[in-house]
Coordinates of C-alpha atoms (C1' of nucleotides) in Angstrom, one line a residue:
Chain A
M1 CA 73.9 125.9 121.5
R2 CA 72.4 128.2 118.9
F3 CA 72.1 126.7 115.4
S4 CA 72.9 130.0 113.8
Q5 CA 76.2 130.1 115.5
F6 CA 77.1 126.5 115.1
F7 CA 78.8 125.2 112.0
I8 CA 76.4 122.8 110.3
P9 CA 76.9 123.0 106.5
T10 CA 74.1 120.8 105.3
L11 CA 73.7 119.9 101.6
R12 CA 70.5 119.4 99.7
E13 CA 72.2 116.9 97.4
A14 CA 74.8 114.3 98.2
P15 CA 78.2 114.6 96.6
A16 CA 78.6 112.1 93.8
E17 CA 81.5 110.2 95.3
A18 CA 79.5 109.0 98.3
E19 CA 78.0 105.5 98.1
A20 CA 77.6 104.1 101.6
V21 CA 74.5 105.4 103.6
S22 CA 76.6 106.6 106.5
H23 CA 79.0 108.4 104.1
I24 CA 76.1 110.2 102.2
Y25 CA 74.4 111.3 105.4
M26 CA 77.5 112.4 107.2
L27 CA 78.4 114.6 104.2
R28 CA 74.8 115.9 103.6
A29 CA 74.1 116.6 107.3
G30 CA 77.3 118.5 107.7
Y31 CA 79.3 116.1 109.9
V32 CA 82.4 115.5 107.9
R33 CA 84.4 116.7 104.9
Q34 CA 86.9 114.8 102.9
L35 CA 90.5 116.1 102.6
A36 CA 91.8 113.4 100.4
A37 CA 91.3 109.7 99.8
G38 CA 90.8 108.1 103.3
L39 CA 91.4 111.4 105.1
Y40 CA 88.4 113.2 106.8
I41 CA 87.8 116.3 108.7
Y42 CA 85.4 115.9 111.6
L43 CA 83.2 119.0 111.8
P44 CA 81.6 120.1 115.1
L45 CA 78.6 117.7 114.9
A46 CA 80.8 114.7 114.2
W47 CA 83.3 115.6 116.8
R48 CA 80.6 115.8 119.4
V49 CA 79.5 112.3 118.5
M50 CA 83.1 111.1 118.6
N51 CA 83.6 112.6 122.0
R52 CA 80.5 111.0 123.4
I53 CA 81.6 107.6 122.1
M54 CA 85.1 108.1 123.5
K55 CA 83.6 109.1 126.8
I56 CA 81.6 105.9 127.0
I57 CA 84.8 103.9 126.1
R58 CA 86.8 105.7 128.7
E59 CA 84.2 105.0 131.4
E60 CA 84.1 101.3 130.6
M61 CA 87.9 101.0 130.2
N62 CA 88.5 102.7 133.5
A63 CA 85.9 100.5 135.1
I64 CA 87.9 97.4 134.4
G65 CA 91.0 99.0 135.8
A66 CA 92.7 100.2 132.6
Q67 CA 94.7 103.3 132.8
E68 CA 94.8 105.9 130.0
I69 CA 98.1 107.1 128.6
S70 CA 99.2 108.7 125.4
M71 CA 102.0 107.4 123.1
P72 CA 103.5 109.1 120.0
G73 CA 102.2 108.5 116.6
L74 CA 105.7 108.8 115.1
H75 CA 107.9 105.8 115.8
P76 CA 111.6 104.9 115.4
A77 CA 112.1 102.0 113.0
D78 CA 114.4 99.9 115.2
I79 CA 111.6 98.8 117.6
W80 CA 109.6 97.6 114.7
Q81 CA 112.7 95.9 113.3
K82 CA 113.1 94.0 116.6
T83 CA 109.7 92.4 116.3
G84 CA 110.1 91.7 112.6
R85 CA 107.1 93.7 111.6
W86 CA 109.2 96.4 109.9
D87 CA 109.9 93.8 107.1
A88 CA 106.7 91.8 107.5
I89 CA 104.4 94.7 106.8
G90 CA 104.5 96.0 103.3
D91 CA 103.2 99.2 101.7
E92 CA 100.5 99.6 104.4
M93 CA 103.0 101.2 106.7
F94 CA 103.8 104.9 106.2
R95 CA 107.6 105.2 106.3
L96 CA 109.8 108.2 106.4
K97 CA 113.2 109.4 107.5
D98 CA 114.0 112.1 110.0
R99 CA 116.7 114.8 109.3
G100 CA 119.4 112.5 110.7
D101 CA 118.4 110.0 108.0
R102 CA 117.0 107.6 110.7
D103 CA 114.2 105.4 109.5
M104 CA 110.9 106.2 111.1
C105 CA 107.3 105.2 110.6
L106 CA 103.8 106.4 111.5
G107 CA 102.2 104.0 113.9
M108 CA 99.6 101.6 112.5
T109 CA 99.2 100.2 116.0
H110 CA 101.2 100.4 119.3
E111 CA 102.2 96.9 120.4
E112 CA 105.9 97.7 119.8
I113 CA 105.8 101.0 121.7
I114 CA 103.8 99.8 124.7
T115 CA 106.0 96.7 124.9
W116 CA 109.1 98.8 124.9
L117 CA 107.6 100.8 127.7
A118 CA 106.8 97.7 129.7
S119 CA 110.3 96.4 129.1
M120 CA 111.8 99.5 130.5
E121 CA 109.5 99.8 133.5
I122 CA 108.3 96.5 134.7
R123 CA 110.7 94.5 136.8
S124 CA 108.7 92.4 139.2
Y125 CA 105.7 90.2 139.3
R126 CA 104.5 92.6 142.0
A127 CA 103.9 95.2 139.3
L128 CA 101.6 92.9 137.4
P129 CA 98.9 92.8 136.0
Q130 CA 98.7 96.1 134.2
M131 CA 96.2 97.4 131.6
W132 CA 97.1 100.5 129.7
Y133 CA 95.1 102.2 126.9
Q134 CA 95.0 105.3 124.8
M135 CA 92.9 107.0 122.2
Q136 CA 95.2 107.9 119.5
A137 CA 95.6 108.3 115.7
K138 CA 96.7 105.3 113.7
F139 CA 98.1 105.5 110.2
R140 CA 97.7 102.9 107.6
D141 CA 98.3 103.4 103.9
E142 CA 95.3 101.4 102.9
A143 CA 95.3 99.9 99.4
R144 CA 91.7 101.1 99.0
P145 CA 90.2 103.5 101.5
K146 CA 86.4 103.4 101.1
S147 CA 83.0 104.1 102.4
G148 CA 83.6 107.4 104.0
I149 CA 84.9 107.1 107.6
L150 CA 84.6 103.3 107.6
R151 CA 88.0 102.7 106.1
T152 CA 90.4 105.6 106.3
R153 CA 94.2 106.0 106.2
E154 CA 94.3 108.0 109.5
F155 CA 91.8 107.2 112.3
I156 CA 91.5 107.3 116.0
M157 CA 91.6 104.0 117.8
K158 CA 91.1 103.1 121.4
D159 CA 93.9 100.6 121.8
S160 CA 94.6 98.8 125.1
Y161 CA 97.2 96.3 126.1
S162 CA 97.3 93.9 129.0
F163 CA 100.3 92.6 130.8
D164 CA 100.1 89.5 132.9
R165 CA 102.3 86.9 134.6
D166 CA 100.7 83.9 133.0
E167 CA 98.1 82.6 130.7
Q168 CA 95.4 82.6 133.4
G169 CA 96.1 86.2 134.0
L170 CA 95.8 86.9 130.3
A171 CA 92.5 85.0 130.1
E172 CA 91.2 87.2 132.9
S173 CA 92.3 90.5 131.2
Y174 CA 90.8 89.2 128.0
R175 CA 87.5 88.4 129.6
K176 CA 87.4 91.8 131.3
H177 CA 87.9 93.4 127.9
A178 CA 85.3 91.3 126.2
E179 CA 82.8 92.3 128.9
A180 CA 83.7 95.9 128.7
Y181 CA 83.3 95.8 124.9
H182 CA 79.9 94.4 125.2
R183 CA 78.9 97.2 127.6
I184 CA 80.5 99.8 125.3
F185 CA 78.7 98.7 122.1
K186 CA 75.4 98.2 123.9
R187 CA 75.6 101.7 125.4
C188 CA 76.4 103.1 122.0
G189 CA 73.1 101.6 120.8
L190 CA 74.6 99.1 118.3
R191 CA 73.4 95.7 117.3
F192 CA 76.6 93.6 117.2
H193 CA 78.0 90.1 117.4
Q194 CA 81.2 88.8 119.0
V195 CA 82.8 86.3 116.6
E196 CA 85.9 84.1 116.4
S197 CA 88.5 85.7 114.2
D198 CA 91.8 85.1 112.5
P199 CA 94.6 86.7 114.5
G200 CA 96.4 87.4 111.2
M201 CA 99.7 89.3 111.5
M202 CA 98.9 90.2 115.1
G203 CA 100.0 86.7 116.1
G204 CA 98.7 84.9 119.1
A205 CA 96.2 82.1 119.2
I206 CA 92.8 83.4 120.3
S207 CA 91.1 86.4 119.0
H208 CA 87.6 87.7 118.6
E209 CA 86.0 90.5 116.6
F210 CA 83.0 92.6 117.4
M211 CA 80.9 93.0 114.4
A212 CA 78.0 95.4 113.7
P213 CA 75.6 94.0 111.0
S214 CA 75.3 96.4 108.0
P215 CA 75.1 96.0 104.3
A216 CA 78.0 98.5 104.1
G217 CA 80.2 96.0 106.0
E218 CA 83.4 94.6 104.5
D219 CA 83.4 91.4 106.4
T220 CA 81.0 88.4 106.4
I221 CA 80.3 86.3 109.5
V222 CA 78.5 83.1 110.0
L223 CA 76.0 82.7 112.8
C224 CA 74.4 79.6 114.3
K225 CA 71.2 80.5 116.0
Q226 CA 71.0 77.2 117.7
C227 CA 74.3 76.7 119.5
G228 CA 75.6 80.3 119.2
Y229 CA 78.6 79.5 117.0
S230 CA 79.8 82.6 115.3
A231 CA 82.9 83.3 113.3
N232 CA 84.4 85.4 110.6
T233 CA 84.2 83.7 107.2
E234 CA 88.0 84.1 107.2
L235 CA 88.0 81.0 109.4
A236 CA 84.4 79.8 109.9
R237 CA 84.0 76.1 109.8
S238 CA 80.9 74.6 108.3
I239 CA 79.4 71.5 106.8
P240 CA 78.4 72.2 103.2
A241 CA 74.9 71.3 102.3
V242 CA 74.5 68.1 100.4
G243 CA 74.7 68.9 96.7
A244 CA 71.7 68.7 94.5
R245 CA 70.9 65.3 93.2
C246 CA 73.1 64.5 90.3
A247 CA 71.3 64.1 87.0
M248 CA 72.8 60.7 86.2
P249 CA 73.0 57.9 88.8
L250 CA 76.6 57.5 89.8
Q251 CA 76.2 55.2 92.8
G252 CA 77.8 51.8 92.2
E253 CA 79.2 52.6 88.8
E254 CA 82.7 51.6 87.9
L255 CA 85.2 54.1 86.8
E256 CA 84.3 55.2 83.4
E257 CA 86.2 57.7 81.2
V258 CA 84.1 60.1 79.3
H259 CA 85.2 62.3 76.4
T260 CA 84.9 66.0 77.3
P261 CA 86.7 67.8 74.5
N262 CA 87.5 71.4 75.4
R263 CA 85.5 71.4 78.6
R264 CA 87.8 72.4 81.3
T265 CA 86.0 74.3 84.1
V266 CA 83.5 72.6 86.4
T267 CA 80.8 74.7 84.9
E268 CA 81.6 73.7 81.4
V269 CA 81.9 70.0 82.1
A270 CA 78.8 70.1 84.3
S271 CA 76.6 71.5 81.7
F272 CA 78.2 69.2 79.0
L273 CA 77.5 66.1 81.1
K274 CA 74.2 67.5 82.5
A275 CA 75.3 66.9 86.0
D276 CA 75.2 69.3 89.0
A277 CA 78.5 71.1 90.0
S278 CA 78.3 69.4 93.3
C279 CA 78.9 66.0 91.6
F280 CA 82.4 67.1 90.7
I281 CA 85.7 67.2 92.4
K282 CA 87.5 70.4 91.7
S283 CA 91.3 69.7 91.6
L284 CA 93.8 72.5 92.1
L285 CA 97.5 71.9 91.6
L286 CA 99.4 74.1 94.0
M287 CA 103.1 74.5 94.8
D288 CA 104.7 74.9 98.2
D289 CA 108.3 74.6 99.4
D290 CA 108.1 70.8 99.2
G291 CA 106.8 70.8 95.7
P292 CA 103.4 70.2 94.1
F293 CA 100.3 69.0 95.8
L294 CA 96.6 68.8 95.1
A295 CA 93.8 70.7 96.8
L296 CA 90.4 69.1 96.3
V297 CA 87.1 70.7 96.9
R298 CA 83.6 69.8 95.7
G299 CA 82.7 71.4 92.4
D300 CA 80.2 73.8 93.8
Q301 CA 82.6 74.9 96.6
E302 CA 85.4 77.5 96.8
L303 CA 88.8 76.8 98.1
H304 CA 89.5 78.7 101.3
E305 CA 93.1 79.8 100.9
K306 CA 93.6 80.9 104.4
K307 CA 92.4 77.6 105.9
L308 CA 94.7 75.7 103.5
R309 CA 97.6 78.0 104.4
K310 CA 97.1 77.1 108.0
I311 CA 97.6 73.4 107.1
V312 CA 100.4 73.5 104.5
G313 CA 102.0 76.9 105.0
N314 CA 102.6 79.2 102.2
F315 CA 101.7 78.1 98.6
R316 CA 101.0 79.4 95.2
P317 CA 99.0 78.0 92.2
A318 CA 101.1 76.0 89.7
Q319 CA 101.8 77.7 86.4
K320 CA 100.4 76.2 83.2
E321 CA 103.7 74.6 82.1
E322 CA 104.2 73.2 85.6
V323 CA 100.8 71.5 85.5
K324 CA 101.7 69.9 82.2
G325 CA 105.1 68.8 83.4
I326 CA 103.8 67.3 86.6
L327 CA 100.6 65.6 85.5
G328 CA 101.1 65.5 81.7
V329 CA 97.8 67.2 80.9
E330 CA 96.5 70.8 81.1
A331 CA 94.8 72.1 84.2
G332 CA 91.3 71.5 82.9
F333 CA 91.6 67.7 83.0
I334 CA 93.6 67.0 86.2
G335 CA 92.1 64.8 88.9
P336 CA 92.9 63.0 92.1
H337 CA 93.4 59.4 90.9
N338 CA 96.4 57.8 89.1
N339 CA 99.0 59.9 90.8
N340 CA 101.0 60.0 94.0
L341 CA 100.8 63.7 94.8
R342 CA 100.1 64.8 98.3
K343 CA 96.3 65.6 98.5
I344 CA 94.4 67.8 100.8
A345 CA 90.7 67.3 100.4
D346 CA 87.7 69.0 101.8
I347 CA 85.5 67.1 104.2
S348 CA 82.5 67.5 102.0
L349 CA 84.1 65.0 99.5
K350 CA 84.6 62.2 102.0
E351 CA 81.4 60.5 101.0
G352 CA 79.9 59.9 97.6
T353 CA 80.8 59.2 94.1
Y354 CA 82.1 61.9 91.8
I355 CA 83.3 63.1 88.5
A356 CA 86.8 64.4 88.2
G357 CA 89.5 65.1 85.6
A358 CA 90.9 61.9 84.2
N359 CA 94.5 63.1 84.0
R360 CA 94.2 62.4 80.3
E361 CA 93.8 65.2 77.7
G362 CA 90.1 65.7 76.8
Y363 CA 88.7 63.3 79.3
H364 CA 87.0 63.3 82.7
V365 CA 86.3 60.2 84.8
K366 CA 83.0 59.2 86.4
G367 CA 82.5 57.0 89.4
I368 CA 85.4 58.3 91.6
R369 CA 85.0 57.3 95.2
P370 CA 87.2 59.0 97.6
Q371 CA 89.2 56.7 99.9
E372 CA 88.8 54.0 97.4
H373 CA 90.3 55.6 94.3
F374 CA 92.5 58.0 96.1
Q375 CA 93.8 58.8 99.5
A376 CA 93.9 62.3 101.0
E377 CA 94.3 64.3 104.1
W378 CA 90.8 65.5 105.1
D379 CA 90.1 68.9 106.4
D380 CA 87.8 71.8 106.2
I381 CA 89.2 73.9 103.3
H382 CA 86.1 75.4 101.8
V383 CA 84.5 78.8 102.1
A384 CA 81.4 78.7 104.4
R385 CA 78.3 80.0 102.8
E386 CA 74.6 80.4 103.2
G387 CA 72.8 77.1 103.6
D388 CA 75.8 75.3 105.1
A389 CA 75.2 73.5 108.4
C390 CA 76.9 74.4 111.7
A391 CA 80.1 72.4 112.3
Q392 CA 79.2 72.2 115.9
C393 CA 75.5 71.4 116.0
K394 CA 74.4 70.8 112.4
A395 CA 71.8 73.5 112.5
L396 CA 71.5 75.8 109.6
L397 CA 74.0 78.7 109.4
T398 CA 73.2 82.2 108.4
L399 CA 75.6 84.7 106.9
E400 CA 75.7 88.4 107.6
K401 CA 77.6 91.4 106.3
V402 CA 79.2 93.2 109.1
I403 CA 81.4 96.2 110.1
E404 CA 84.3 95.4 112.3
I405 CA 84.0 97.8 115.3
G406 CA 86.4 96.1 117.7
N407 CA 88.7 93.3 118.2
I408 CA 90.6 91.5 121.0
F409 CA 93.7 89.4 120.8
Q410 CA 95.6 87.1 123.1
L411 CA 99.1 87.9 122.0
G412 CA 101.1 85.8 124.5
T413 CA 104.8 86.5 124.2
K414 CA 104.9 87.5 120.6
Y415 CA 106.1 91.0 121.4
S416 CA 107.5 90.6 125.0
V417 CA 110.1 88.1 123.9
P418 CA 111.8 90.0 121.1
L419 CA 111.5 93.3 123.0
K420 CA 112.7 91.6 126.3
A421 CA 109.7 92.7 128.3
V422 CA 110.3 90.4 131.3
Y423 CA 109.7 90.3 135.0
L424 CA 111.2 88.4 137.9
D425 CA 108.8 85.9 139.5
E426 CA 108.7 84.9 143.2
N427 CA 111.7 82.6 142.6
G428 CA 113.8 85.4 141.1
K429 CA 113.5 83.8 137.7
E430 CA 113.1 85.9 134.6
Q431 CA 109.8 85.4 132.7
P432 CA 108.3 87.0 129.6
I433 CA 105.3 89.1 130.2
I434 CA 102.1 87.6 128.7
M435 CA 100.3 90.2 126.7
G436 CA 96.9 91.0 125.1
S437 CA 95.9 93.7 122.7
Y438 CA 92.4 95.2 122.3
G439 CA 91.1 97.7 119.7
I440 CA 88.0 99.8 119.1
G441 CA 87.3 102.2 116.3
P442 CA 85.2 105.1 117.5
A443 CA 84.6 106.4 114.0
R444 CA 83.4 103.0 113.0
I445 CA 81.0 103.0 115.9
A446 CA 79.6 106.3 114.6
A447 CA 79.4 105.0 111.0
A448 CA 77.8 101.7 112.1
A449 CA 75.3 103.6 114.2
V450 CA 74.2 105.6 111.1
E451 CA 74.1 102.5 109.0
Q452 CA 71.9 100.8 111.5
N453 CA 69.7 103.8 112.4
H454 CA 68.5 106.0 109.5
D455 CA 65.5 106.5 107.3
K456 CA 64.8 108.3 104.0
D457 CA 65.0 111.6 105.7
G458 CA 68.4 111.2 107.5
I459 CA 70.2 110.0 110.5
I460 CA 68.5 108.7 113.7
W461 CA 71.1 108.8 116.4
P462 CA 71.0 106.4 119.4
R463 CA 70.5 108.8 122.3
S464 CA 73.8 108.0 124.0
I465 CA 76.0 109.2 121.1
A466 CA 73.8 111.9 119.5
P467 CA 75.6 115.2 119.1
F468 CA 72.7 116.8 121.0
D469 CA 69.9 115.4 123.2
I470 CA 67.2 117.8 122.0
E471 CA 66.6 120.1 119.2
I472 CA 64.3 123.0 119.8
I473 CA 62.6 124.4 116.7
P474 CA 60.8 127.7 117.1
L475 CA 59.0 128.2 113.8
D476 CA 58.7 132.0 113.7
M477 CA 61.6 134.0 115.0
G478 CA 59.5 137.2 114.7
E479 CA 56.9 136.0 117.2
K480 CA 57.7 137.2 120.7
E481 CA 55.7 134.6 122.4
I482 CA 57.3 131.8 120.4
M483 CA 60.7 133.0 121.2
E484 CA 60.1 133.5 124.9
T485 CA 58.7 130.0 125.1
A486 CA 61.6 128.6 123.2
E487 CA 64.2 130.4 125.3
A488 CA 62.5 129.3 128.5
I489 CA 62.5 125.6 127.4
Y490 CA 66.1 126.0 126.2
R491 CA 67.1 127.5 129.6
D492 CA 65.3 124.8 131.6
L493 CA 66.7 121.9 129.7
T494 CA 70.3 123.3 129.6
Y495 CA 70.1 123.9 133.3
A496 CA 68.9 120.3 133.8
G497 CA 72.1 119.1 132.1
F498 CA 70.9 118.4 128.6
E499 CA 72.8 119.2 125.5
V500 CA 70.4 121.3 123.6
I501 CA 70.5 122.9 120.2
M502 CA 68.0 125.5 119.2
D503 CA 67.4 126.3 115.5
D504 CA 67.3 130.1 115.9
R505 CA 67.9 130.6 112.2
D506 CA 65.5 132.9 110.4
E507 CA 64.5 130.1 108.0
R508 CA 61.2 128.8 106.8
P509 CA 59.7 125.9 108.8
G510 CA 60.2 123.4 106.0
I511 CA 64.0 124.0 106.0
K512 CA 64.2 123.6 109.8
F513 CA 62.2 120.4 109.7
K514 CA 64.3 118.9 106.9
D515 CA 67.6 119.8 108.5
A516 CA 66.5 118.5 111.9
D517 CA 65.5 115.2 110.4
L518 CA 68.7 115.0 108.4
I519 CA 71.0 115.8 111.4
G520 CA 69.1 113.2 113.4
I521 CA 68.9 114.6 117.0
P522 CA 66.7 111.9 118.6
Y523 CA 64.0 114.4 120.0
Q524 CA 62.6 117.7 118.7
I525 CA 60.4 120.2 120.4
V526 CA 58.5 122.2 117.8
I527 CA 57.1 125.6 118.9
G528 CA 54.6 127.1 116.5
K529 CA 52.0 129.9 116.6
K530 CA 48.9 127.8 116.3
G531 CA 49.8 125.4 119.0
L532 CA 51.0 128.1 121.4
K533 CA 47.6 129.8 121.1
E534 CA 46.3 126.6 122.8
G535 CA 49.2 126.6 125.2
I536 CA 50.9 123.6 123.7
V537 CA 54.2 122.7 122.0
E538 CA 55.0 119.5 120.1
F539 CA 57.4 116.9 121.4
K540 CA 58.5 114.7 118.5
T541 CA 60.5 111.5 118.5
R542 CA 62.8 111.4 115.5
M543 CA 62.7 107.6 115.1
T544 CA 58.9 107.2 115.0
K545 CA 58.0 110.7 113.9
Q546 CA 55.3 110.6 116.5
T547 CA 54.4 113.9 118.1
E548 CA 53.0 114.6 121.5
R549 CA 51.1 117.8 122.2
L550 CA 52.2 119.1 125.6
S551 CA 52.4 122.3 127.5
P552 CA 55.9 123.9 127.6
A553 CA 56.3 122.8 131.2
D554 CA 55.2 119.3 130.4
A555 CA 57.5 119.1 127.4
V556 CA 60.4 119.9 129.7
K557 CA 59.2 117.3 132.2
R558 CA 58.8 114.8 129.4
V559 CA 62.5 115.3 128.4
K560 CA 63.6 114.9 131.9
E561 CA 61.8 111.5 132.1
L562 CA 63.5 110.1 129.0
Chain B
rC1 C1' 98.4 96.4 92.1
rG2 C1' 94.4 94.5 88.1
rG3 C1' 89.5 96.0 86.0
rG4 C1' 85.7 100.0 85.3
rG5 C1' 83.9 105.0 85.8
rC6 C1' 84.4 110.2 86.7
rG7 C1' 87.0 115.3 87.1
rU8 C1' 83.1 121.9 83.9
rA9 C1' 81.0 127.7 89.9
rG10 C1' 80.3 125.6 97.0
rC11 C1' 76.7 121.0 95.6
rG12 C1' 74.1 118.2 91.5
rC13 C1' 74.7 118.2 86.4
rA14 C1' 74.4 119.7 80.7
rG15 C1' 77.9 121.0 76.8
rC16 C1' 82.5 117.0 74.4
rC17 C1' 80.5 112.4 69.6
rC18 C1' 80.3 116.8 65.1
rG19 C1' 86.3 122.4 67.7
rG20 C1' 84.1 128.8 67.1
rU21 C1' 85.8 131.6 73.2
rA22 C1' 80.8 128.2 79.0
rG23 C1' 75.4 127.0 80.6
rC24 C1' 71.1 125.0 83.9
rG25 C1' 69.1 123.8 88.9
rC26 C1' 70.3 124.4 93.9
rA27 C1' 73.3 127.3 97.2
rC28 C1' 75.4 132.5 98.1
rA29 C1' 74.5 138.4 98.3
rC30 C1' 70.9 142.5 97.9
rG31 C1' 65.6 144.2 97.4
rG32 C1' 60.5 142.8 97.7
rU33 C1' 56.3 139.4 98.6
rU34 C1' 55.9 135.1 101.6
rC35 C1' 56.2 131.8 106.3
rG36 C1' 53.9 124.3 109.7
rG37 C1' 57.8 119.9 105.6
rG38 C1' 63.8 122.2 101.3
rA39 C1' 58.6 129.4 98.7
rC40 C1' 58.2 133.1 94.7
rC41 C1' 59.7 137.5 91.7
rG42 C1' 63.7 140.7 90.4
rU43 C1' 69.0 142.0 90.5
rG44 C1' 74.0 140.4 91.3
rG45 C1' 78.7 137.9 92.5
rA46 C1' 81.2 133.5 91.5
rG47 C1' 84.5 128.8 86.9
rU48 C1' 92.9 128.4 85.7
rC49 C1' 86.5 123.5 82.1
rG50 C1' 91.9 118.7 87.3
rG51 C1' 97.2 119.7 85.4
rA52 C1' 101.1 119.7 81.4
rG53 C1' 102.3 119.3 76.4
rG54 C1' 100.7 118.9 71.3
rU55 C1' 97.4 119.5 66.7
rU56 C1' 94.7 123.9 64.8
rC57 C1' 93.4 130.5 62.7
rA58 C1' 90.7 128.7 67.0
rA59 C1' 90.4 123.4 72.1
rA60 C1' 85.9 122.2 77.8
rU61 C1' 85.5 119.6 72.9
rC62 C1' 90.7 116.2 69.1
rC63 C1' 95.8 113.6 70.5
rU64 C1' 99.7 112.3 74.2
rC65 C1' 101.3 112.3 79.1
rU66 C1' 100.1 113.2 84.1
rC67 C1' 97.5 114.0 88.8
rG68 C1' 93.1 113.3 91.7
rC69 C1' 88.5 110.9 93.3
rC70 C1' 84.9 106.8 93.3
rC71 C1' 83.3 101.7 92.5
rC72 C1' 84.6 96.1 91.8
rG73 C1' 88.6 92.8 92.9
rA74 C1' 93.4 91.6 95.2
rC75 C1' 95.2 93.2 99.8
rC76 C1' 94.1 94.5 105.0
rA77 C1' 97.2 95.5 112.9

RNA sequence: CGGGGCGUAGCGCAGCCCGGUAGCGCACACGGUUCGGGACCGUGGAGUCGGAGGUUCAAAUCCUCUCGCCCCGACCA
């Protein structure tokens, strides 16, 4: 490929709207252009990267026996109504009507459609198992598209679905996918973790996410280096570190009310009483269908709403008047003792002596001992954070910002039952198909690769997904010998099967060097007048910036040995 | 959806407070000199100042509404 004929609109300065490193470089290096919020055009360089990623994904999916198909992006509403997601999903779904006034939507995912297919076509246990996948656009009206191609409203996803007779079959399909995903992300040159995740509205019991560490990531995971426990903070369990020593000795004290006028928040009372936040019980009055209840966490901790929701179902915070009506005081002074409300307390409170609201206007109470002064249901309802100990092995946990690049779900019968995707077993008995669903975002792989591999000059692509393998840089287009050498190397490498781009523009060397570093092809061969006089060209590795002085023939050989 | 910021030439920005008919750098075109890390000189093309309405003799500038984009949060198969 000739640079002069290839569309690479590089920018000297980054557009002001870009913030994430991957976004800035993809714009500057001429990979993408933005059409509207969360909608991107992939220019030739980016599309090459995408195709290489998708090729790797295809190879690994095919290798586990998955078969590629293609489903429509436009869906009739009734299938989504049957699974309940038409109503369960809110504004995130693009909805429209066709000319016949029928409700339609743009697919956010394809469980409904593929299950419909399976329901129409699969009759017998003899037809199972099956694994079908596609690479297809998904549409989600994101509340906040961001970070370039990391979070967009239309994006390509590799989504696959497994169909099995039973749970064991599902476990096998799930395992195959997990292994394929490991190979895919490894081949794409990414650092990543597989972590436990919250199935969310996908339903099902078990799910994992594949996470690429990056400051640009939107999720946070906890990792235990000792036992390998790893999970999204959406559900990660942990043992909170023991709080700092309280300033005043509380051990053995009897209950003692202290006047704390106008101090309502933990921070306010803590500084007023000169005690650490971890000496306090934070009491939150919440309302669910059965009425009010208290959620208790240590003063320095944060309530994890998702964890709590798993225990009690849906809830909401009580309003100001409700708090007064139920406990007789305003929210700043409520506490766990002297009332019969249901209480869910975080495990970190099980031991120790604490300060809490006194349920009396303007007062807190010291000396509260859980299980002695109040009873509660104990559970992990706090947000895990840096410094907490692993819930499995007690080792220190670390937290990491990550980009979600893939996920796998054991769905079970969540879709097959409502859509009547069933098969007849050996006994002629009808059984629901057991399903799994598995996604990968190729654009996120590309973005994560840039986030993880760049320097101040630009992108440094992993070899496997770079738009080209080699960039040849002849420094003087007017020198016959330079051009002949460049053409010969270009011909040899192309013939040997490499994807080669040659910067044949009549530009100054500085511009060619800058652009080459920006674009990030992993290897460069620089051909200049001085070197050629001595019969050498320069083979340069983009990542290390190291150059090797080689004869043109050796340079070709060097590339072939990569 | 809540909070904040920004829309002026392809990109980055100044001008706005204090109204007087739009400017700088880069990019682009042409000519010349250059040529190993984003050259220099000269000439030139390019802007409904996001849009609509209003105030005014006069609006990029003041007022009202509106659209778009970015960031933080909420949300997130």
